Coordinates of C-alpha atoms in Angstrom, one line a residue:
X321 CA 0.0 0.0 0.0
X322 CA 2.9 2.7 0.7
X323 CA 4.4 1.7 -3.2
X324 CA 1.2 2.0 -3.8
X325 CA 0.1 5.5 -2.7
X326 CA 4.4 6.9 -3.7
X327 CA 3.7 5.2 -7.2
X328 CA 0.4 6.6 -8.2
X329 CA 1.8 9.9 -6.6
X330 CA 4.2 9.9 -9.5
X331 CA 2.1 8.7 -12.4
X332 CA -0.9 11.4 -11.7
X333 CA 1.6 14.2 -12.0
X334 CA 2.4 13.1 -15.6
X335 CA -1.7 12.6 -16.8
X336 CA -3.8 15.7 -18.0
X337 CA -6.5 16.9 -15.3
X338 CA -10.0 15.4 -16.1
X339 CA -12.6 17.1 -14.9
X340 CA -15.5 15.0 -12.5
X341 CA -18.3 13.0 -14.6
X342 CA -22.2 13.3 -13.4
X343 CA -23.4 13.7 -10.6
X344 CA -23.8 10.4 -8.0
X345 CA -27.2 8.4 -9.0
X346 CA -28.2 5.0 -7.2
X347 CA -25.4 2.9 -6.1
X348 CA -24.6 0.2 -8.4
X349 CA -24.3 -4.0 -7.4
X350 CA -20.3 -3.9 -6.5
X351 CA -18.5 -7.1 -7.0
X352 CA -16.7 -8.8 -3.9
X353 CA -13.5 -7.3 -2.6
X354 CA -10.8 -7.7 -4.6
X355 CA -7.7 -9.7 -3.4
X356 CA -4.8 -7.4 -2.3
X357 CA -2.1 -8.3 -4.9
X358 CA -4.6 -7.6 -7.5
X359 CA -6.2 -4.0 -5.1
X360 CA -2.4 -3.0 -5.8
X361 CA -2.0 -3.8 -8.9
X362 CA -5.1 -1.9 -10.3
X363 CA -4.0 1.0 -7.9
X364 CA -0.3 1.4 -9.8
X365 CA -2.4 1.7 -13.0
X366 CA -3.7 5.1 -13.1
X367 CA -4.9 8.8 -11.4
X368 CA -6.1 11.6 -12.4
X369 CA -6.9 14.9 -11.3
X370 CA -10.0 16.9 -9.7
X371 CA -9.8 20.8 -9.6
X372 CA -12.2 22.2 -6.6
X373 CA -14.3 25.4 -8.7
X374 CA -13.6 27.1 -5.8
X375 CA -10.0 26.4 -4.4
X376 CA -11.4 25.8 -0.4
X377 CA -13.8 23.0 -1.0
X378 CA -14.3 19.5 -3.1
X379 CA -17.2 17.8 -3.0
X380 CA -17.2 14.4 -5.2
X381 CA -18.3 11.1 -5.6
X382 CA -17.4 7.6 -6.1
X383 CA -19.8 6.6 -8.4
X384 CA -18.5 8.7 -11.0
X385 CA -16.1 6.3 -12.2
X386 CA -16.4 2.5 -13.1
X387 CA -17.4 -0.1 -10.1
X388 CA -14.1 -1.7 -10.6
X389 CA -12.1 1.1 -10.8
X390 CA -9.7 1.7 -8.3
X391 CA -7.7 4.5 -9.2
X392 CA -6.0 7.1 -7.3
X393 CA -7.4 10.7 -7.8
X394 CA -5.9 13.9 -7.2
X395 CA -7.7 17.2 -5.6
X396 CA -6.0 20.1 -5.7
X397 CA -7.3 22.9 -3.0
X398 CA -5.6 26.5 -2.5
X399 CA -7.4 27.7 0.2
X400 CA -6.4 28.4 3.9
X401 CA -9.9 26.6 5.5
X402 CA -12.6 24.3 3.6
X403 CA -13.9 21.1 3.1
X404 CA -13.4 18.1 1.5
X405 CA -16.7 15.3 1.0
X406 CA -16.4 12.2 -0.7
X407 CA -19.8 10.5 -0.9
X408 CA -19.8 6.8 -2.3
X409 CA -15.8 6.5 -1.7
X410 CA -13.5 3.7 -4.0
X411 CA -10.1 3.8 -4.4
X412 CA -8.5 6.6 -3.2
X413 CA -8.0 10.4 -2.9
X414 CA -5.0 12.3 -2.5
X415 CA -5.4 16.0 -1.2
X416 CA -3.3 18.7 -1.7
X417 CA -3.4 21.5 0.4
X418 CA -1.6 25.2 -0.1
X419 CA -2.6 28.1 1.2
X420 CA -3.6 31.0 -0.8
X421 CA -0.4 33.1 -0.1
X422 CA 3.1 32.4 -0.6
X423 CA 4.5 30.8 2.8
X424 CA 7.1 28.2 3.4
X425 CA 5.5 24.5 4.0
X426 CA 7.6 24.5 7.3
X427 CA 5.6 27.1 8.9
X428 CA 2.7 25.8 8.0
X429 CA 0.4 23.5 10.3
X430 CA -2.4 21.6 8.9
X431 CA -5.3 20.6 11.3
X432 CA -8.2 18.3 10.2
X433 CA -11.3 17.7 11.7
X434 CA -13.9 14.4 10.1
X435 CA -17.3 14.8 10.4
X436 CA -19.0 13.2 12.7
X437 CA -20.9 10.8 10.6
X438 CA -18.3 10.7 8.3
X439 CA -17.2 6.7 7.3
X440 CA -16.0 4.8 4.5
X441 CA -12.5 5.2 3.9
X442 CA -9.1 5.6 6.3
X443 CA -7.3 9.1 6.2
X444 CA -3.3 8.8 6.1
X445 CA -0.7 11.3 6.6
X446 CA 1.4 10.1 3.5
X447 CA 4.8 11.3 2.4
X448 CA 7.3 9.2 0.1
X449 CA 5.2 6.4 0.3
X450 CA 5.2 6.4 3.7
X451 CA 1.6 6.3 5.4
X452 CA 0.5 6.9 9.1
X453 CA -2.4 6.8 10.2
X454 CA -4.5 10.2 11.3
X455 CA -8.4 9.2 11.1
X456 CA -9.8 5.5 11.5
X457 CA -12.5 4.3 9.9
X458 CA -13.9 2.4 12.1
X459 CA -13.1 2.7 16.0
X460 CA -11.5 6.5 15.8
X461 CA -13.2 9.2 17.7
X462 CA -15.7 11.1 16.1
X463 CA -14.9 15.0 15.5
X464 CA -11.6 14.3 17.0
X465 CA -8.8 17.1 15.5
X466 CA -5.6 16.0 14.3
X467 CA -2.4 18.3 13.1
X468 CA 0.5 18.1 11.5
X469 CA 3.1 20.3 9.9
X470 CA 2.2 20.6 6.2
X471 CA 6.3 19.5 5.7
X472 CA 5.4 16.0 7.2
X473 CA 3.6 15.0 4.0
X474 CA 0.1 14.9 2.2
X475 CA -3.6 13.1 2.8
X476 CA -3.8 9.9 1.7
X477 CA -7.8 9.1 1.8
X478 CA -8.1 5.1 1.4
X479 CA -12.0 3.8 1.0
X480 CA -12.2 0.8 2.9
X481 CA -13.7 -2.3 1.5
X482 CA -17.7 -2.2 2.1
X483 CA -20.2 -4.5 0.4
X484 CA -22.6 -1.5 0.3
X485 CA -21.5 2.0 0.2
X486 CA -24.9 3.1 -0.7
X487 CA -24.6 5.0 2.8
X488 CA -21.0 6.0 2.9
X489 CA -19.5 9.8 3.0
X490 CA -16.3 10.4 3.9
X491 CA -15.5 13.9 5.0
X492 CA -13.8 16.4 7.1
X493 CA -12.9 20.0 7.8
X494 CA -9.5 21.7 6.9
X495 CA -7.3 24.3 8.3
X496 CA -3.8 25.9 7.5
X497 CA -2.4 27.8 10.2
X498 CA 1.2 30.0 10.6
X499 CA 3.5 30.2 13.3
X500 CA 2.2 30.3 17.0
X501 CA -1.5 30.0 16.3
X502 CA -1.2 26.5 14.3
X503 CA 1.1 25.7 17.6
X504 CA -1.9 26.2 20.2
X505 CA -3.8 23.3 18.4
X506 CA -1.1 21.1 18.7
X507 CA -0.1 21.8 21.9
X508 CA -3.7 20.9 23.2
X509 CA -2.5 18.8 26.0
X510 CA -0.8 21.5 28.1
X511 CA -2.8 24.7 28.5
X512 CA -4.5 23.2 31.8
X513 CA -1.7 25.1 33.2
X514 CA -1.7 28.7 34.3
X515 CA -0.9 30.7 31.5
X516 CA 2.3 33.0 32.7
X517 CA 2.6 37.0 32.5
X518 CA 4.0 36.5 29.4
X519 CA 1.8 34.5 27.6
X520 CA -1.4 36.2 28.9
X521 CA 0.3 39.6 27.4
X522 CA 0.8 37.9 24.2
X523 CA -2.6 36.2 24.1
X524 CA -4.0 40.1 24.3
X525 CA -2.7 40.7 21.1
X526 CA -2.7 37.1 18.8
X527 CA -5.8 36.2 19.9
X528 CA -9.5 35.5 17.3
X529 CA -11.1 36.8 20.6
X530 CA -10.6 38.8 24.0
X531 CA -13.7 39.3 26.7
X532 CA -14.0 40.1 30.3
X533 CA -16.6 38.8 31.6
X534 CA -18.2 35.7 34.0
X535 CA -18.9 31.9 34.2
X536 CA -22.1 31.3 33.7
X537 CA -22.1 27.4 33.6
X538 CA -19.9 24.8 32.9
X539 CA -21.2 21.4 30.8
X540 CA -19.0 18.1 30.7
X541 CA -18.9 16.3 27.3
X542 CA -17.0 12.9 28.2
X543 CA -17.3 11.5 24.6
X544 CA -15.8 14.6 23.3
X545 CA -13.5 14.7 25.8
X546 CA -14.5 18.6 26.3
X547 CA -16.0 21.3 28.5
X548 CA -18.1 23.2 27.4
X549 CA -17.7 27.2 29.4
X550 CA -21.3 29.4 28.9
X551 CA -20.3 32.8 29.2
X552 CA -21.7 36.5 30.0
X553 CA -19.6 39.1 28.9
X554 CA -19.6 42.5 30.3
X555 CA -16.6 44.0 27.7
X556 CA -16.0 42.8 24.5
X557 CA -12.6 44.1 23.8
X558 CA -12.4 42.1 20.4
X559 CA -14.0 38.8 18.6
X560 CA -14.1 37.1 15.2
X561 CA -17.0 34.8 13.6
X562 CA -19.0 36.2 16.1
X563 CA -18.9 34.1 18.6
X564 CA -20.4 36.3 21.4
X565 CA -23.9 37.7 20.7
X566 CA -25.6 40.4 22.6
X567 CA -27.9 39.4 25.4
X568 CA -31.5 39.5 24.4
X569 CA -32.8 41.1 27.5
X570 CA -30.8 44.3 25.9
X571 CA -29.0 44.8 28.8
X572 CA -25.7 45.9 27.2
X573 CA -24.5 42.3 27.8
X574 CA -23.3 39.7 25.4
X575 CA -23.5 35.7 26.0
X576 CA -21.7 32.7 24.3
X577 CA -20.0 29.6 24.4
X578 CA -16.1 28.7 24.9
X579 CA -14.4 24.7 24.9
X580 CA -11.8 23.3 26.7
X581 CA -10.2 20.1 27.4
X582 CA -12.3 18.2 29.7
X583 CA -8.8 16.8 31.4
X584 CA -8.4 20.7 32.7
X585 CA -11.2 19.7 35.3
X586 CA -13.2 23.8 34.3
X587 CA -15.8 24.3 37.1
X588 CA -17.8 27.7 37.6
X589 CA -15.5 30.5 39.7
X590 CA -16.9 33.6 41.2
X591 CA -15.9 37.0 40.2
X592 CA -14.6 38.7 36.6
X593 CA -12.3 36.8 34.3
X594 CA -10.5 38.0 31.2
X595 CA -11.1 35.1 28.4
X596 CA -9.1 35.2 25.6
X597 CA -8.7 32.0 22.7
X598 CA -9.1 30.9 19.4
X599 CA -11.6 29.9 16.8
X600 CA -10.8 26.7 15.0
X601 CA -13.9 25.2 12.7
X602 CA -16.5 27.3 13.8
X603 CA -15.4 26.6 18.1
X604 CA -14.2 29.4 20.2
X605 CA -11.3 27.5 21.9
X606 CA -10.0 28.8 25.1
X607 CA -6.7 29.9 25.9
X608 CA -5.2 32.3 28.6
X609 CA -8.1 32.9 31.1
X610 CA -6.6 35.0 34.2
X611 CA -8.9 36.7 36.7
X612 CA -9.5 40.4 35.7
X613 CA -7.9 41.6 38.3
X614 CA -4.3 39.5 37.8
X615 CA -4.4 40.6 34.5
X616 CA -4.9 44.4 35.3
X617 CA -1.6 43.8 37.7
X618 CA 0.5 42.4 35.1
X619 CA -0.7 45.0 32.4
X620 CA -0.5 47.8 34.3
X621 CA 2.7 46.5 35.8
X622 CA 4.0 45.6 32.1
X623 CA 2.9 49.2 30.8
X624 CA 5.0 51.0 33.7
X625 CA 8.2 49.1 32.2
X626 CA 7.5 50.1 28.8
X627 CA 7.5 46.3 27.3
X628 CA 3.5 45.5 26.7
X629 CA 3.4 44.1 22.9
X630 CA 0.0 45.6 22.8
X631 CA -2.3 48.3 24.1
X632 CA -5.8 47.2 25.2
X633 CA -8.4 50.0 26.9
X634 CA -8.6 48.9 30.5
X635 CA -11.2 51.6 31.9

């Protein structure tokens, strides 16, 4: 399978793009799974290309090829967050991902994200024929994000032998990220710790969005391995995707949601906190979270010694 994958790498790079056939229709009667050598064998033999109309996103389908094909296809996506839905899935996919500026692959972080009904095929992190394993089929966590750096290699998306894929979609959600805010996704195990003057400091000015406010409730999700943090914000100092909406009392208020890892053990504090964090796939993900008052210490503090990396209104 890892010849396999390197080989038709190779070959699609040589064929002319071909654009995607009609749409999917009913499945059709597919013959028993094929024995390995042969699987390999028919994979070596061809791939072609699929162009996404609109550089983010690819939407296609299995049935647009013959039942016993099982080439490889190429999709090619230029786009810094999308998509990619495979409904009916044979054979195999490989997606490429760029973003749509010039920026060297080391800097770059990838973070996927399946759906959560998404089945039918394995996902691979592949790179010169080499193939580990990101998303399971069968057995993997639903929803479950995974990152790498976009120098580690390609996805490999493998469909998985099925007698009926009438049913099947494989899918998931894709980000490229730069520098330190690709790092807080990947560094998802360690910000149950206090965040330092420092980082706080930092977080002011890197962060999608930065609220003083209070803990309303706090709701464990075990099979997500998350908590879930309702808020009600008293300042909104800045926000992106509009995560916080104003209260509907009108009260000059806004309310929304934050997640965190459910190993940080959140409950609901008393008094005002300054909430700062990230938005990855349409979540507000927490980061630095330091009681109002701290934080007005170590800005103030960090003003009077000329070094704050950025200027926030704290009246």
């Amino acid at each position: 399978m890892r010849g396999a994958a390197w080989a038709a790498r190779r070959r699609a790079g040589q064929q002319w793009p071909r654009s995607p056939g009609s749409g999917p229709g009913p499945p059709p009667l597919l013959p028993p799974p094929l024995p390995p050598l042969l699987l390999l064998l028919l994979l070596l033999g061809g791939a072609s290309a699929q162009y996404s109309s609109d550089l983010c996103s690819w939407k296609g389908s299995g049935l647009t090829r013959e039942a016993h094909s099982k080439e490889v296809e190429q999709v090619y996506l230029r786009c810094s967050a999308g998509s990619v839905e495979w409904m009916y899935p044979t054979g195999a996919l490989i997606v490429n991902l760029r973003p749509n500026t010039f920026s060297p692959a080391r800097n770059l972080t990838v973070c996927i994200k399946p759906f959560r009904d998404s089945s039918g095929a394995n996902i691979y992190l592949e790179k010169t024929g080499e193939l580990r394993l990101l998303v399971r089929d069968i057995g993997g966590e639903p929803g479950q994000v995974q990152c790498f750096n976009l120098e580690q290699g390609g996805l490999f998306v493998e469909a998985t032998p099925q007698q009926d894929i009438s049913r099947r979609t494989t899918g998931f959600q894709y980000e490229l990220m730069s520098g330190q805010r690709g790092l807080d996704l990947r560094v998802l195990s360690a910000p149950c710790r206090p965040c330092s003057d420092t980082e706080v400091l930092l977080a002011i000015c890197t962060s999608d969005f930065v609220v003083q406010g209070f803990i309303q409730d706090v709701t464990h999700v075990p099979e997500q391995q998350a908590s879930v943090i309702s808020l009600r914000v008293s300042r909104l100092h800045r926000q992106k995707s509009r995560v916080f909406q104003p209260a509907p009392e009108g009260s000059g208020h806004w309310l929304g949601r934050v997640t965190t890892l459910l190993e940080c053990g959140v409950r609901p504090g008393h008094g005002e906190f300054l909430f700062t964090g990230h938005v990855h796939f349409g979540e507000a993900q927490l980061g630095c979270a330091p009681r109002f008052s701290d934080f007005q210490r170590m800005y103030r503090d960090a003003e009077e010694r000329g070094i704050n990396p950025c200027e926030i209104k704290m009246e």
